[in-house]
Amino acid sequence: MTSLKSIIFYVLLIFFLFVPLTSASGITVSAFIDKAEATLDDQLNLSVTVNGAQKISEPVFPPVKDFQIIPNGNSSEVKIINGVFSASKAFNYILIPQREGNFTIEQIRVEVQGKVYKTNPINIKISSSVANEPKVISESKDFFLTAEVSNPNPYINEQINYIIRFYRKVPVSDASLERPNFEGFLMEEYGKEKETVKVIDGNEYLVYETKVALFPTRPGKLGIPPAKLRFEAVKKSKNRGFFADPFSDDPFFSRGQIESKILSTKTLEVQVKPLPKENRPANFANLVGNFKFTATLNKDKIKIGESATLTLEVSGHGNIRGVPEPSLKESPDFKVYSDQPATVINNEGNILTGKKIFKKAIIPLKEGTFHIPSVEISFFNPETGKYEKAISQKVTFTGLITGEDDKLHFVENFKGLNPKESIKVLRKDILPINMSISALKDQRLNLYDPLYLAFSMIPALSYLSCLIYKKRKDRYLGDIKFARSKKAFKEAKKKIKEAKIEHEMGKEDFCADLSRAVREYLGNKFNITGSALTPGEVLEKLEAAGIDKNSVEETKKFLEKLEYEKFVSKTLSVKKIEELLNSGKELLKRLEKDFRRTTL
């Protein structure tokens, strides 16, 4: 029996010693792509397969500028058939086209057991997208992503809108939008995203739209790279028979049918026109748009040495943040002191409007009537193609000498009267004579009196309070992460309250708003964009932050529940709304408690 075991052991040892050598001699490396022709709206699947080995280094791609390459997982396979050992490993990638044309992906290098192997070159033809909103859409196109600009030929500093639309016919989850880098533009956020329903060739699509305002900062051709959307979608069953699972198309019951997707928009080009040099005003400061200018003084009679507030307000649409501070001419009659300007942006609608407010303190130096001359700003109006001016009103005020009633008089002299009555006493400033023996007592202050000690500590405590407040305020202004973290809980409660009010007013995005409130709370805590967080990223961030495991699991379940209700329930009952609201509030309280514990 022992000899039989020894024989089997040596046979197996010889087999496994020689099998790797045999298989290594037959190593092959190849690359395959699922389609050789595609459009800018498509994504391609590339697979690099190595046969005959398992311990393989990551493939090395040649420089590829025309595609974005995204790893999409690896797979391995080992077979022993009739004593013949075979092994293979596949590296999978997603290719996203960046522009149209005919391209060749040169040989990909793979190192196996110290030897370098190369794949065959791959030829790909990329054609342009049919349109931002295709006229003909096949039944199989369950979702697509588009991007456009409202004006591809703006002037420098003229506002344009960059709009992303995501069309879908099937439920999706864990969506994460990656905006492009807007190099050469200043960006201003709009308000909330919106969702609408659009019918294209008989197909009903739910359309998610988000946009930002862009202001080109230099003339010439500027490119906007593709935006990318990552999400998970329900994979529809192709063969749906009579006995098929009735829940197979329900996202809640079809975990095994979820597949990851990445969509990309096409690259956009904007040709920016320079501003005309003809008739350009001397005081022009690159302000583009259409503006009005007003000036008001809060009072028209000012005592010498006192101040009034002059408010200069520039309002309209355009690059409102770029409005320069108006300058007032110096005057020997009054002093002018400037305050920090304030900017108010209205980001609703299709064009940004707003106002920039400049406040100045006016202090008269002498008596008289004075005029603050009108002030003008110059701007370029792209609607008329001309330089225009906005002029404020002229402001008039009166400087008053200090009134007689404010002077101090202790006696009043009446001329022409009897000398005995010529002086009338108005007030006394001599202390009364003390006739009591108590006046001889020690009147010195007792330094150890508790009341005195308490009052003497007030200045020190006030100074300490001001110092703590200043340091905290400086940290709020200088440490964005700290400020966002401290305000996160308060802002989240406010957004939950707003979600309830908007639902009562007829808005149907309650679950999406509630989910956004929780995600943005976590985004503020981690100093990242909360609305772009996926449930997977939420769990990773919470676990890395040391949050209690029960809280992490509760957060996961709550977000999944909102996602389910969002896509399954058309309408929510009052009881369901209250249940979700209470769950959201309790979850936020629990997370806030955990975050405070982890920062101690």
PDB file of N, CA and C in Angstrom, residues 414-418:
ATOM      1  N   PHE A 414     -28.624 135.909  30.884  1.00  0.00           N
ATOM      2  CA  PHE A 414     -29.718 136.732  30.373  1.00  0.00           C
ATOM      3  C   PHE A 414     -29.324 138.185  30.495  1.00  0.00           C
ATOM      4  N   LYS A 415     -28.987 138.805  29.410  1.00  0.00           N
ATOM      5  CA  LYS A 415     -28.558 140.199  29.425  1.00  0.00           C
ATOM      6  C   LYS A 415     -29.757 141.128  29.584  1.00  0.00           C
ATOM      7  N   GLY A 416     -29.499 142.258  30.231  1.00  0.00           N
ATOM      8  CA  GLY A 416     -30.536 143.277  30.373  1.00  0.00           C
ATOM      9  C   GLY A 416     -31.451 143.073  31.552  1.00  0.00           C
ATOM     10  N   LEU A 417     -31.248 141.973  32.324  1.00  0.00           N
ATOM     11  CA  LEU A 417     -32.104 141.723  33.475  1.00  0.00           C
ATOM     12  C   LEU A 417     -31.433 142.222  34.743  1.00  0.00           C
ATOM     13  N   ASN A 418     -32.146 142.154  35.857  1.00  0.00           N
ATOM     14  CA  ASN A 418     -31.605 142.520  37.163  1.00  0.00           C
ATOM     15  C   ASN A 418     -30.364 141.691  37.434  1.00  0.00           C
TER      16      ASN A 418
END
